[in-house]
Short mmCIF file of C-alpha atoms in Angstrom, two decimals:
data_model
loop_
_atom_site.label_atom_id
_atom_site.label_comp_id
_atom_site.label_asym_id
_atom_site.label_seq_id
_atom_site.Cartn_x
_atom_site.Cartn_y
_atom_site.Cartn_z
CA MET A 1 -6.13 -56.67 42.58
CA THR A 2 -8.56 -59.61 42.44
CA GLY A 3 -11.61 -58.11 40.71
CA THR A 4 -13.97 -55.30 41.64
CA ALA A 5 -15.97 -54.91 44.83
CA THR A 6 -19.75 -54.90 44.74
CA GLY A 7 -21.79 -51.90 45.86
CA THR A 8 -20.28 -48.41 45.79
CA TRP A 9 -16.56 -48.86 45.11
CA LEU A 10 -16.06 -45.19 44.15
CA THR A 11 -17.07 -42.84 46.98
CA LEU A 12 -17.08 -39.10 47.66
CA GLY A 13 -15.96 -38.02 51.13
CA ARG A 14 -17.16 -35.07 53.15
CA ASP A 15 -13.94 -33.27 52.24
CA GLY A 16 -14.79 -33.50 48.53
CA ARG A 17 -12.20 -36.14 47.65
CA LEU A 18 -12.97 -39.32 45.76
CA THR A 19 -11.73 -42.71 46.93
CA ALA A 20 -11.64 -45.93 44.92
CA TYR A 21 -11.38 -49.43 46.39
CA ALA A 22 -10.64 -52.89 45.00
CA PRO A 23 -10.21 -56.32 46.62
CA ALA A 24 -6.70 -57.71 46.57
CA GLY A 25 -4.76 -60.60 48.00
CA GLY A 26 -4.39 -59.93 51.72
CA GLY A 27 -7.01 -57.19 51.88
CA LEU A 28 -8.26 -54.28 49.81
CA LEU A 29 -6.51 -51.56 47.86
CA ARG A 30 -7.43 -47.89 48.25
CA TRP A 31 -6.71 -44.90 46.00
CA THR A 32 -7.52 -41.38 47.30
CA GLU A 33 -7.61 -38.04 45.47
CA THR A 34 -5.00 -35.66 46.81
CA ARG A 35 -7.40 -32.71 46.51
CA PRO A 36 -11.09 -32.27 45.60
CA GLY A 37 -11.66 -32.58 41.87
CA GLY A 38 -8.25 -34.14 41.21
CA PRO A 39 -6.45 -34.80 39.04
CA GLY A 40 -3.83 -36.18 41.45
CA TRP A 41 -4.29 -39.39 43.48
CA SER A 42 -2.35 -41.18 46.21
CA GLY A 43 -2.07 -44.93 46.64
CA PRO A 44 -2.81 -47.65 46.27
CA ASP A 45 -2.66 -48.30 50.01
CA LEU A 46 -3.32 -51.82 51.30
CA VAL A 47 -5.93 -52.26 54.04
CA GLU A 48 -5.18 -55.69 55.48
CA ILE A 49 -7.86 -58.36 55.92
CA ARG A 50 -7.12 -61.92 54.91
CA ASN A 51 -9.22 -64.75 53.51
CA LEU A 52 -12.00 -62.65 51.96
CA THR A 53 -13.98 -64.31 49.18
CA HIS A 54 -16.25 -61.30 48.59
CA LEU A 55 -16.13 -57.56 49.36
CA ALA A 56 -19.10 -55.19 49.35
CA ILE A 57 -18.85 -51.44 49.93
CA VAL A 58 -21.69 -49.15 51.01
CA GLN A 59 -21.71 -45.46 51.97
CA GLY A 60 -24.19 -43.78 54.29
CA ALA A 61 -25.63 -40.27 54.13
CA ASP A 62 -22.99 -39.28 56.72
CA ALA A 63 -20.33 -40.21 54.11
CA TYR A 64 -18.94 -43.03 56.30
CA VAL A 65 -17.79 -45.94 54.14
CA HIS A 66 -18.69 -49.43 55.35
CA PHE A 67 -16.87 -52.57 54.22
CA LEU A 68 -18.62 -55.94 54.35
CA GLY A 69 -16.69 -59.09 53.61
CA ARG A 70 -17.39 -62.80 53.43
CA ARG A 71 -14.43 -64.59 55.01
CA GLU A 72 -13.32 -68.22 54.79
CA ARG A 73 -10.68 -69.22 57.33
CA PRO A 74 -9.14 -72.72 57.16
CA ARG A 75 -8.96 -74.59 60.46
CA GLY A 76 -6.43 -77.10 61.65
CA ASP A 77 -8.84 -80.01 61.24
CA GLY A 78 -9.30 -79.24 57.54
CA ALA A 79 -12.67 -77.53 57.96
CA VAL A 80 -13.36 -73.96 56.84
CA GLU A 81 -14.90 -71.34 59.10
CA VAL A 82 -17.13 -68.83 57.27
CA ASP A 83 -18.27 -65.50 58.70
CA VAL A 84 -19.16 -61.94 57.69
CA VAL A 85 -16.82 -59.11 58.73
CA HIS A 86 -17.42 -55.36 58.93
CA ALA A 87 -15.18 -52.28 59.14
CA ILE A 88 -15.66 -48.53 58.68
CA GLN A 89 -13.70 -45.63 57.19
CA TYR A 90 -14.86 -42.35 58.70
CA GLN A 91 -12.81 -39.90 56.62
CA SER A 92 -11.06 -39.89 53.25
CA GLY A 93 -7.57 -41.34 53.44
CA ARG A 94 -7.81 -42.10 57.16
CA PRO A 95 -7.26 -45.54 58.73
CA VAL A 96 -10.01 -48.14 58.66
CA THR A 97 -11.42 -49.38 61.96
CA GLU A 98 -10.70 -52.84 63.26
CA TRP A 99 -12.55 -55.56 61.37
CA ARG A 100 -15.38 -57.00 63.45
CA SER A 101 -16.97 -60.39 62.88
CA LEU A 102 -20.75 -60.42 62.49
CA GLY A 103 -20.71 -64.20 62.67
CA ASN A 104 -22.75 -66.71 60.72
CA PRO A 105 -26.36 -67.68 61.50
CA HIS A 106 -25.71 -71.39 60.81
CA PRO A 107 -24.27 -73.40 63.71
CA GLN A 108 -23.83 -76.50 61.51
CA PRO A 109 -20.44 -76.41 59.70
CA ASP A 110 -21.77 -77.82 56.41
CA ARG A 111 -24.54 -75.19 56.25
CA ALA A 112 -22.25 -72.41 57.47
CA ARG A 113 -19.97 -73.00 54.47
CA ARG A 114 -22.93 -72.30 52.16
CA PHE A 115 -23.71 -68.91 53.68
CA GLY A 116 -23.71 -66.37 50.84
CA ALA A 117 -22.13 -63.05 49.98
CA PRO A 118 -23.27 -59.98 51.97
CA ALA A 119 -24.77 -56.73 50.75
CA GLY A 120 -25.54 -53.70 52.89
CA ALA A 121 -27.42 -50.44 53.22
CA VAL A 122 -27.15 -47.62 55.77
CA ALA A 123 -30.41 -45.97 56.82
CA SER A 124 -30.51 -42.18 57.15
CA ASP A 125 -30.17 -42.51 60.94
CA GLY A 126 -26.88 -44.39 60.45
CA THR A 127 -28.22 -47.88 61.16
CA VAL A 128 -26.26 -50.46 59.18
CA HIS A 129 -28.29 -53.29 57.60
CA VAL A 130 -26.50 -56.42 56.35
CA PHE A 131 -28.21 -59.00 54.12
CA ALA A 132 -27.00 -62.36 52.81
CA PRO A 133 -28.48 -65.57 51.35
CA ASN A 134 -28.57 -68.47 53.79
CA ALA A 135 -27.81 -72.11 53.09
CA GLY A 136 -31.48 -72.95 52.54
CA GLY A 137 -32.09 -70.27 49.91
CA GLY A 138 -33.69 -67.71 52.24
CA LEU A 139 -32.59 -64.18 53.11
CA MET A 140 -30.92 -63.27 56.40
CA MET A 141 -30.58 -59.78 57.89
CA ARG A 142 -28.45 -58.44 60.71
CA ARG A 143 -28.54 -54.78 61.71
CA GLU A 144 -26.89 -52.47 64.15
CA GLY A 145 -29.23 -51.57 67.00
CA ARG A 146 -29.20 -48.73 69.49
CA GLY A 147 -25.91 -47.89 71.13
CA GLY A 148 -23.94 -49.70 68.42
CA ARG A 149 -25.07 -53.16 69.55
CA TRP A 150 -25.84 -55.58 66.76
CA GLU A 151 -29.15 -57.42 66.76
CA PRO A 152 -29.13 -61.20 66.11
CA TRP A 153 -29.47 -62.54 62.58
CA ALA A 154 -33.13 -62.44 61.48
CA ASP A 155 -34.59 -64.85 58.92
CA LEU A 156 -36.62 -62.93 56.31
CA ARG A 157 -37.37 -66.23 54.53
CA GLY A 158 -37.70 -66.47 50.75
CA THR A 159 -36.93 -69.27 48.29
CA ASP A 160 -33.92 -69.86 46.04
CA VAL A 161 -32.25 -66.56 46.99
CA ARG A 162 -28.82 -66.29 45.38
CA ASP A 163 -25.76 -64.07 45.58
CA GLY A 164 -25.98 -60.70 43.88
CA LEU A 165 -28.27 -58.89 46.33
CA ALA A 166 -28.91 -55.16 45.91
CA ALA A 167 -29.71 -53.26 49.12
CA ALA A 168 -30.41 -49.53 49.25
CA ALA A 169 -31.64 -46.82 51.62
CA THR A 170 -34.12 -44.06 50.84
CA SER A 171 -34.03 -40.44 51.96
CA ASP A 172 -37.14 -41.01 54.11
CA GLY A 173 -35.24 -43.46 56.33
CA ARG A 174 -36.25 -46.84 54.91
CA VAL A 175 -34.20 -49.74 53.55
CA GLU A 176 -35.06 -52.13 50.71
CA VAL A 177 -33.39 -55.24 49.28
CA PHE A 178 -33.77 -56.85 45.86
CA ALA A 179 -32.68 -60.49 45.63
CA PRO A 180 -32.08 -62.69 42.55
CA ALA A 181 -33.94 -65.99 42.88
CA GLY A 182 -33.87 -68.23 39.82
CA GLY A 183 -36.09 -66.80 37.10
CA ALA A 184 -37.45 -64.05 39.35
CA ALA A 185 -36.33 -61.42 41.84
CA LEU A 186 -37.65 -61.22 45.39
CA HIS A 187 -38.21 -57.80 46.94
CA TRP A 188 -38.36 -56.76 50.59
CA PHE A 189 -39.09 -53.23 51.84
CA GLN A 190 -39.58 -51.44 55.15
CA PRO A 191 -43.06 -49.87 55.35
CA GLU A 192 -41.57 -47.30 57.73
CA PRO A 193 -38.12 -46.56 59.16
CA ALA A 194 -36.69 -49.20 61.53
CA ALA A 195 -39.52 -51.66 60.76
CA GLU A 196 -38.92 -55.30 59.93
CA PRO A 197 -38.62 -55.64 56.13
CA GLN A 198 -41.74 -57.06 54.46
CA ARG A 199 -41.92 -59.19 51.35
CA SER A 200 -43.31 -57.45 48.30
CA HIS A 201 -44.41 -59.03 45.01
CA ASP A 202 -41.94 -61.14 43.05
CA VAL A 203 -40.58 -59.46 39.93
CA ARG A 204 -40.04 -61.12 36.54
CA PRO A 205 -37.93 -61.56 34.56
CA GLY A 206 -35.18 -62.05 37.09
CA PRO A 207 -31.74 -60.44 36.78
CA ALA A 208 -28.47 -61.73 35.42
CA ALA A 209 -26.10 -62.56 38.25
CA GLY A 210 -24.70 -59.49 39.97
CA SER A 211 -26.33 -57.00 37.61
CA VAL A 212 -28.90 -55.28 39.88
CA ALA A 213 -28.42 -51.62 40.85
CA ALA A 214 -30.78 -49.38 42.84
CA LEU A 215 -31.26 -45.62 42.58
CA GLU A 216 -33.58 -43.25 44.44
CA THR A 217 -35.39 -41.53 41.57
CA ALA A 218 -37.96 -39.64 43.68
CA PRO A 219 -38.19 -38.99 47.43
CA GLY A 220 -38.61 -42.40 49.09
CA ARG A 221 -38.89 -44.26 45.76
CA LEU A 222 -36.25 -46.62 44.38
CA THR A 223 -35.86 -47.72 40.79
CA TYR A 224 -34.05 -51.01 40.15
CA PHE A 225 -32.03 -51.64 37.00
CA TRP A 226 -30.69 -55.02 35.89
CA THR A 227 -29.59 -57.07 32.91
CA ASP A 228 -32.00 -59.59 31.40
CA PRO A 229 -30.16 -62.97 31.33
CA ALA A 230 -32.12 -63.95 28.21
CA GLY A 231 -30.23 -61.30 26.24
CA GLY A 232 -32.98 -58.70 26.16
CA GLY A 233 -30.84 -55.82 27.38
CA LEU A 234 -31.62 -53.72 30.44
CA ILE A 235 -34.79 -53.77 32.53
CA CYS A 236 -36.01 -51.31 35.16
CA HIS A 237 -38.69 -51.65 37.82
CA ARG A 238 -40.34 -49.59 40.55
CA ARG A 239 -42.43 -51.12 43.32
CA GLY A 240 -46.10 -51.11 42.40
CA GLY A 241 -45.41 -50.88 38.67
CA TRP A 242 -44.45 -53.13 35.77
CA SER A 243 -40.96 -54.05 34.66
CA VAL A 244 -39.91 -51.97 31.64
CA PRO A 245 -37.46 -53.26 28.99
CA LEU A 246 -34.85 -50.66 28.06
CA GLY A 247 -32.82 -52.45 25.39
CA GLY A 248 -29.09 -51.93 25.09
CA THR A 249 -26.24 -54.42 24.83
CA PRO A 250 -24.86 -54.97 28.34
CA GLY A 251 -22.29 -57.67 28.91
CA ASP A 252 -22.01 -59.63 32.12
CA GLY A 253 -21.41 -57.89 35.44
CA ALA A 254 -22.88 -54.99 37.35
CA ASN A 255 -24.69 -51.84 36.29
CA ALA A 256 -23.68 -48.57 37.97
CA VAL A 257 -26.32 -45.84 38.30
CA LEU A 258 -26.23 -42.14 39.21
CA ARG A 259 -28.74 -39.31 39.27
CA THR A 260 -27.52 -35.94 38.03
CA VAL A 261 -28.60 -32.69 36.36
CA LEU A 262 -27.65 -32.27 32.69
CA ASP A 263 -28.56 -29.07 30.85
CA GLY A 264 -31.10 -28.28 33.56
CA TYR A 265 -32.84 -31.68 33.36
CA ASP A 266 -33.03 -34.37 36.04
CA CYS A 267 -31.28 -37.35 34.45
CA THR A 268 -30.27 -40.92 35.26
CA VAL A 269 -26.86 -42.15 34.12
CA ILE A 270 -26.14 -45.87 33.71
CA ALA A 271 -22.71 -47.42 33.11
CA HIS A 272 -21.74 -51.02 32.46
CA ARG A 273 -19.28 -53.14 30.56
CA GLY A 274 -20.68 -53.82 27.10
CA ARG A 275 -20.33 -57.05 25.15
CA SER A 276 -17.23 -55.67 23.42
CA GLY A 277 -15.52 -55.22 26.79
CA THR A 278 -15.59 -51.42 26.86
CA VAL A 279 -17.54 -49.15 29.20
CA LEU A 280 -20.89 -47.99 27.84
CA VAL A 281 -22.65 -44.97 29.38
CA GLY A 282 -26.37 -44.33 28.91
CA VAL A 283 -28.46 -41.28 29.83
CA CYS A 284 -32.22 -40.85 30.15
CA ALA A 285 -34.66 -38.52 31.84
CA THR A 286 -35.23 -39.71 35.42
CA GLU A 287 -38.34 -41.91 35.69
CA ALA A 288 -38.87 -41.54 31.94
CA GLU A 289 -36.72 -44.53 30.97
CA SER A 290 -39.28 -45.84 28.49
CA SER A 291 -38.69 -42.75 26.34
CA GLY A 292 -35.26 -44.12 25.52
CA LEU A 293 -31.63 -43.97 26.58
CA TRP A 294 -28.80 -42.26 24.71
CA TRP A 295 -25.69 -44.48 24.75
CA THR A 296 -22.03 -43.61 24.36
CA ASP A 297 -19.16 -46.07 24.06
CA THR A 298 -16.32 -44.55 26.07
CA GLY A 299 -13.77 -46.82 24.39
CA LEU A 300 -12.33 -47.62 27.81
CA ALA A 301 -11.49 -51.32 28.03
CA CYS A 302 -12.85 -52.54 31.34
CA ALA A 303 -11.92 -55.52 33.51
CA GLY A 304 -14.65 -56.00 36.10
CA ASP A 305 -17.39 -53.45 36.70
CA PRO A 306 -17.28 -49.65 36.20
CA ALA A 307 -18.34 -47.11 38.83
CA LEU A 308 -20.10 -43.73 38.74
CA ALA A 309 -19.88 -40.81 41.17
CA HIS A 310 -19.86 -37.03 41.42
CA ASP A 311 -16.50 -35.48 42.24
CA GLY A 312 -15.92 -32.58 44.61
CA ARG A 313 -16.72 -30.09 41.82
CA GLY A 314 -20.02 -31.78 40.99
CA ARG A 315 -18.82 -33.40 37.76
CA VAL A 316 -19.95 -36.87 36.73
CA VAL A 317 -17.05 -39.31 37.00
CA VAL A 318 -16.73 -42.75 35.38
CA ALA A 319 -14.05 -45.05 36.78
CA ALA A 320 -12.91 -48.51 35.71
CA PHE A 321 -9.92 -50.82 35.94
CA ASP A 322 -8.38 -51.63 32.57
CA PRO A 323 -7.25 -55.19 31.72
CA GLY A 324 -3.80 -54.43 33.13
CA GLY A 325 -5.27 -53.48 36.50
CA THR A 326 -4.71 -49.72 36.15
CA LEU A 327 -7.47 -47.50 37.55
CA ARG A 328 -8.67 -45.02 34.93
CA VAL A 329 -10.97 -42.06 35.54
CA ALA A 330 -12.97 -39.96 33.05
CA ARG A 331 -14.78 -36.76 34.09
CA ARG A 332 -17.50 -34.72 32.44
CA VAL A 333 -16.16 -31.82 30.42
CA PRO A 334 -18.03 -28.57 29.67
CA GLY A 335 -20.62 -28.78 26.94
CA PRO A 336 -24.17 -29.92 26.31
CA GLY A 337 -25.24 -33.39 27.43
CA LEU A 338 -22.81 -35.79 29.07
CA VAL A 339 -19.46 -35.54 27.35
CA LEU A 340 -16.54 -37.26 29.07
CA GLY A 341 -12.91 -36.34 28.84
CA GLU A 342 -10.16 -38.81 27.97
CA PRO A 343 -9.86 -41.50 30.66
CA ALA A 344 -6.74 -40.71 32.71
CA PRO A 345 -4.68 -43.36 34.51
CA VAL A 346 -4.38 -43.03 38.30
#
């Protein structure tokens, strides 16, 4: 294992089984529940793909899991060839499709080497959208067109765009992307399904590297959560509104977000690695973040970023890799609020 993937590295299949993924030397590792709700797991199985520097995972409404990688292949003349690769897993535990290269929009080798890490989103019609920073600090997009044919790379422009993009799809068929850019974040959105993404207003303060997460908190409306690099805790933002400070003590790394029902209330759950190195879980009423979050330290030592999902029985699940590389999973147990059971090794 060589870290954690970005995006959704813990997924729920149509058959009700959870699958966890992690990048590793020579490819990616995959653990799969043996039955819905666990507790047994199989794996890890190795899915081979060499020379990846970055792995992003995104799941569509059809439950297909898409893998996006940034690949650096050394050439005989000493140069390095950089491209983005894509593969799909259609069912839990089943083989992954052949990896397909989506290329690189830069024909010049020196600029091609500076092409950034991809992020993706799958629209409700199944169209895959891939985003990545280009060598000039702008944002590039490539998407799958009709009949499975990929459109050329499109330049969405922008300034000082950096790695750590967050792309997400809404239930009304649109895709948005939130991009760190120095002291701000740049935001693009589709005004309607299949449209070219348009630039929205810049958002300040900008996020700490790799910390942005997106969650649909109302039909067609995304809320973005990220860590303030100035040490001010969490921040959330919805398009058309102001950024709201939420406090907390997140460490570096990503925030995981999940919407669920607790005690009959629509709630948002946030998980991240705290400054002490353990997984912290916060809960608030959905779209009422300013009223406060209730935090719990799970005590689970975490290397990399935690993940959140529902299992096949509808329970909230928190997953993380401990410092020894063991995958550990904690599930909600009966009782008021969000109470998690003891994290179990997989």
